[in-house]
């Protein structure tokens, strides 16, 4: 069974928020920070480190 990546990310994110109940400001901060870093000059450096 092939599951699309976007669906898996949504399910894991939902379960993580539902089970651990982090503060909403932390969730927003992580999402916004990840979005901003992905579009910055640091993205290629982080891509090689995370591979």
N, CA, C and O atoms as a Tinker XYZ file with bonds, in Angstrom:
   204  protein
     1  N      0.839000   -1.177000    0.000000    73     2
     2  CA     0.000000    0.000000    0.000000    64     1     3
     3  C      0.885000    1.242000    0.000000    63     2     4     5
     4  O      1.732000    1.402000    0.879000    81     3
     5  N      0.696000    2.103000   -0.964000    73     3     6
     6  CA     1.472000    3.341000   -1.062000    64     5     7
     7  C      0.670000    4.494000   -0.463000    63     6     8     9
     8  O     -0.461000    4.771000   -0.863000    81     7
     9  N      1.296000    5.154000    0.509000    73     7    10
    10  CA     0.661000    6.297000    1.167000    64     9    11
    11  C      1.413000    7.551000    0.737000    63    10    12    13
    12  O      2.640000    7.591000    0.828000    81    11
    13  N      0.701000    8.579000    0.270000    73    11    14
    14  CA     1.386000    9.815000   -0.110000    64    13    15
    15  C      2.071000   10.456000    1.105000    63    14    16    17
    16  O      1.586000   10.363000    2.233000    81    15
    17  N      3.199000   11.102000    0.845000    73    15    18
    18  CA     3.967000   11.716000    1.918000    64    17    19
    19  C      3.163000   12.775000    2.648000    63    18    20    21
    20  O      3.232000   12.864000    3.874000    81    19
    21  N      2.399000   13.581000    1.919000    73    19    22
    22  CA     1.635000   14.653000    2.567000    64    21    23
    23  C      0.604000   14.095000    3.533000    63    22    24    25
    24  O      0.347000   14.688000    4.580000    81    23
    25  N      0.012000   12.954000    3.185000    73    23    26
    26  CA    -0.972000   12.340000    4.068000    64    25    27
    27  C     -0.301000   11.785000    5.326000    63    26    28    29
    28  O     -0.827000   11.929000    6.430000    81    27
    29  N      0.843000   11.163000    5.158000    73    27    30
    30  CA     1.578000   10.631000    6.304000    64    29    31
    31  C      2.006000   11.756000    7.245000    63    30    32    33
    32  O      1.932000   11.601000    8.464000    81    31
    33  N      2.452000   12.885000    6.693000    73    31    34
    34  CA     2.868000   14.021000    7.520000    64    33    35
    35  C      1.677000   14.589000    8.291000    63    34    36    37
    36  O      1.803000   14.924000    9.469000    81    35
    37  N      0.533000   14.696000    7.640000    73    35    38
    38  CA    -0.661000   15.204000    8.314000    64    37    39
    39  C     -1.084000   14.278000    9.448000    63    38    40    41
    40  O     -1.412000   14.749000   10.538000    81    39
    41  N     -1.081000   12.976000    9.210000    73    39    42
    42  CA    -1.503000   12.016000   10.238000    64    41    43
    43  C     -0.530000   12.021000   11.408000    63    42    44    45
    44  O     -0.961000   12.046000   12.560000    81    43
    45  N      0.763000   11.996000   11.140000    73    43    46
    46  CA     1.751000   12.005000   12.221000    64    45    47
    47  C      1.689000   13.318000   12.997000    63    46    48    49
    48  O      1.794000   13.317000   14.224000    81    47
    49  N      1.521000   14.425000   12.300000    73    47    50
    50  CA     1.399000   15.713000   12.976000    64    49    51
    51  C      0.164000   15.789000   13.850000    63    50    52    53
    52  O      0.226000   16.276000   14.978000    81    51
    53  N     -0.948000   15.313000   13.340000    73    51    54
    54  CA    -2.190000   15.323000   14.118000    64    53    55
    55  C     -2.061000   14.466000   15.368000    63    54    56    57
    56  O     -2.443000   14.885000   16.460000    81    55
    57  N     -1.523000   13.265000   15.202000    73    55    58
    58  CA    -1.374000   12.380000   16.360000    64    57    59
    59  C     -0.375000   12.942000   17.366000    63    58    60    61
    60  O     -0.573000   12.816000   18.574000    81    59
    61  N      0.688000   13.557000   16.877000    73    59    62
    62  CA     1.670000   14.152000   17.777000    64    61    63
    63  C      1.083000   15.280000   18.596000    63    62    64    65
    64  O      1.333000   15.379000   19.798000    81    63
    65  N      0.304000   16.131000   17.949000    73    63    66
    66  CA    -0.331000   17.242000   18.673000    64    65    67
    67  C     -1.402000   16.717000   19.627000    63    66    68    69
    68  O     -1.537000   17.213000   20.746000    81    67
    69  N     -2.155000   15.726000   19.191000    73    67    70
    70  CA    -3.240000   15.177000   20.016000    64    69    71
    71  C     -2.692000   14.444000   21.241000    63    70    72    73
    72  O     -3.261000   14.553000   22.327000    81    71
    73  N     -1.600000   13.701000   21.082000    73    71    74
    74  CA    -1.099000   12.878000   22.181000    64    73    75
    75  C     -0.178000   13.642000   23.136000    63    74    76    77
    76  O     -0.223000   13.407000   24.344000    81    75
    77  N      0.653000   14.548000   22.622000    73    75    78
    78  CA     1.613000   15.224000   23.497000    64    77    79
    79  C      1.114000   16.576000   23.986000    63    78    80    81
    80  O      1.605000   17.084000   24.995000    81    79
    81  N      0.154000   17.162000   23.294000    73    79    82
    82  CA    -0.438000   18.457000   23.655000    64    81    83
    83  C      0.600000   19.552000   23.912000    63    82    84    85
    84  O      0.651000   20.119000   25.003000    81    83
    85  N      1.442000   19.851000   22.885000    73    83    86
    86  CA     2.388000   20.958000   23.062000    64    85    87
    87  C      1.642000   22.291000   23.007000    63    86    88    89
    88  O      0.527000   22.349000   22.488000    81    87
    89  N      2.240000   23.362000   23.533000    73    87    90
    90  CA     1.593000   24.671000   23.420000    64    89    91
    91  C      1.458000   25.077000   21.943000    63    90    92    93
    92  O      2.331000   24.782000   21.127000    81    91
    93  N      0.376000   25.742000   21.621000    73    91    94
    94  CA     0.129000   26.100000   20.220000    64    93    95
    95  C      1.201000   27.046000   19.689000    63    94    96    97
    96  O      1.527000   26.987000   18.504000    81    95
    97  N      1.760000   27.920000   20.534000    73    95    98
    98  CA     2.802000   28.836000   20.072000    64    97    99
    99  C      4.040000   28.057000   19.643000    63    98   100   101
   100  O      4.750000   28.484000   18.733000    81    99
   101  N      4.311000   26.911000   20.288000    73    99   102
   102  CA     5.465000   26.099000   19.905000    64   101   103
   103  C      5.249000   25.443000   18.545000    63   102   104   105
   104  O      6.173000   25.373000   17.735000    81   103
   105  N      4.047000   24.969000   18.296000    73   103   106
   106  CA     3.721000   24.367000   17.005000    64   105   107
   107  C      3.860000   25.405000   15.893000    63   106   108   109
   108  O      4.457000   25.130000   14.852000    81   107
   109  N      3.310000   26.594000   16.115000    73   107   110
   110  CA     3.391000   27.658000   15.114000    64   109   111
   111  C      4.842000   28.075000   14.897000    63   110   112   113
   112  O      5.256000   28.295000   13.759000    81   111
   113  N      5.613000   28.185000   15.968000    73   111   114
   114  CA     7.018000   28.568000   15.866000    64   113   115
   115  C      7.823000   27.555000   15.055000    63   114   116   117
   116  O      8.637000   27.942000   14.217000    81   115
   117  N      7.607000   26.269000   15.296000    73   115   118
   118  CA     8.328000   25.238000   14.543000    64   117   119
   119  C      7.935000   25.231000   13.071000    63   118   120   121
   120  O      8.794000   25.101000   12.199000    81   119
   121  N      6.647000   25.371000   12.791000    73   119   122
   122  CA     6.200000   25.394000   11.397000    64   121   123
   123  C      6.736000   26.614000   10.656000    63   122   124   125
   124  O      7.233000   26.497000    9.536000    81   123
   125  N      6.637000   27.775000   11.277000    73   123   126
   126  CA     7.117000   28.996000   10.651000    64   125   127
   127  C      8.631000   28.979000   10.494000    63   126   128   129
   128  O      9.160000   29.379000    9.457000    81   127
   129  N      9.320000   28.519000   11.520000    73   127   130
   130  CA    10.781000   28.437000   11.440000    64   129   131
   131  C     11.240000   27.486000   10.355000    63   130   132   133
   132  O     12.181000   27.796000    9.625000    81   131
   133  N     10.602000   26.340000   10.233000    73   131   134
   134  CA    10.956000   25.385000    9.176000    64   133   135
   135  C     10.698000   25.942000    7.794000    63   134   136   137
   136  O     11.485000   25.729000    6.871000    81   135
   137  N      9.598000   26.654000    7.652000    73   135   138
   138  CA     9.272000   27.269000    6.363000    64   137   139
   139  C     10.303000   28.330000    5.986000    63   138   140   141
   140  O     10.743000   28.394000    4.838000    81   139
   141  N     10.684000   29.158000    6.948000    73   139   142
   142  CA    11.645000   30.224000    6.667000    64   141   143
   143  C     13.039000   29.681000    6.396000    63   142   144   145
   144  O     13.739000   30.194000    5.522000    81   143
   145  N     13.454000   28.655000    7.128000    73   143   146
   146  CA    14.784000   28.077000    6.901000    64   145   147
   147  C     14.836000   27.370000    5.554000    63   146   148   149
   148  O     15.866000   27.404000    4.881000    81   147
   149  N     13.742000   26.731000    5.149000    73   147   150
   150  CA    13.718000   26.010000    3.877000    64   149   151
   151  C     13.892000   26.958000    2.698000    63   150   152   153
   152  O     14.395000   26.547000    1.652000    81   151
   153  N     13.489000   28.216000    2.843000    73   151   154
   154  CA    13.619000   29.169000    1.759000    64   153   155
   155  C     14.852000   30.051000    1.863000    63   154   156   157
   156  O     15.034000   30.952000    1.044000    81   155
   157  N     15.700000   29.813000    2.851000    73   155   158
   158  CA    16.855000   30.679000    3.056000    64   157   159
   159  C     18.111000   30.071000    2.436000    63   158   160   161
   160  O     18.069000   29.005000    1.822000    81   159
   161  N     19.217000   30.771000    2.613000    73   159   162
   162  CA    20.494000   30.286000    2.089000    64   161   163
   163  C     21.016000   29.101000    2.905000    63   162   164   165
   164  O     21.966000   28.443000    2.482000    81   163
   165  N     20.423000   28.819000    4.051000    73   163   166
   166  CA    20.841000   27.689000    4.880000    64   165   167
   167  C     20.278000   26.355000    4.393000    63   166   168   169
   168  O     20.728000   25.300000    4.840000    81   167
   169  N     19.327000   26.384000    3.507000    73   167   170
   170  CA    18.652000   25.154000    3.062000    64   169   171
   171  C     19.613000   24.139000    2.455000    63   170   172   173
   172  O     19.530000   22.966000    2.820000    81   171
   173  N     20.526000   24.511000    1.546000    73   171   174
   174  CA    21.433000   23.496000    1.008000    64   173   175
   175  C     22.354000   22.904000    2.078000    63   174   176   177
   176  O     22.647000   21.709000    2.041000    81   175
   177  N     22.806000   23.711000    3.015000    73   175   178
   178  CA    23.682000   23.199000    4.076000    64   177   179
   179  C     22.919000   22.230000    4.973000    63   178   180   181
   180  O     23.442000   21.176000    5.333000    81   179
   181  N     21.694000   22.577000    5.333000    73   179   182
   182  CA    20.895000   21.686000    6.162000    64   181   183
   183  C     20.501000   20.414000    5.416000    63   182   184   185
   184  O     20.387000   19.345000    6.016000    81   183
   185  N     20.296000   20.535000    4.126000    73   183   186
   186  CA    19.946000   19.370000    3.329000    64   185   187
   187  C     21.038000   18.326000    3.329000    63   186   188   189
   188  O     20.758000   17.131000    3.409000    81   187
   189  N     22.295000   18.769000    3.237000    73   187   190
   190  CA    23.399000   17.800000    3.249000    64   189   191
   191  C     23.604000   17.227000    4.643000    63   190   192   193
   192  O     23.982000   16.064000    4.782000    81   191
   193  N     23.363000   18.022000    5.674000    73   191   194
   194  CA    23.534000   17.521000    7.053000    64   193   195
   195  C     22.439000   16.495000    7.381000    63   194   196   197
   196  O     22.711000   15.476000    8.016000    81   195
   197  N     21.215000   16.766000    6.952000    73   195   198
   198  CA    20.100000   15.891000    7.292000    64   197   199
   199  C     19.995000   14.648000    6.417000    63   198   200   201
   200  O     19.255000   13.723000    6.752000    81   199
   201  N     20.715000   14.609000    5.313000    73   199   202
   202  CA    20.672000   13.426000    4.448000    64   201   203
   203  C     21.368000   12.309000    5.082000    63   202   204
   204  O     21.441000   11.222000    4.508000    81   203
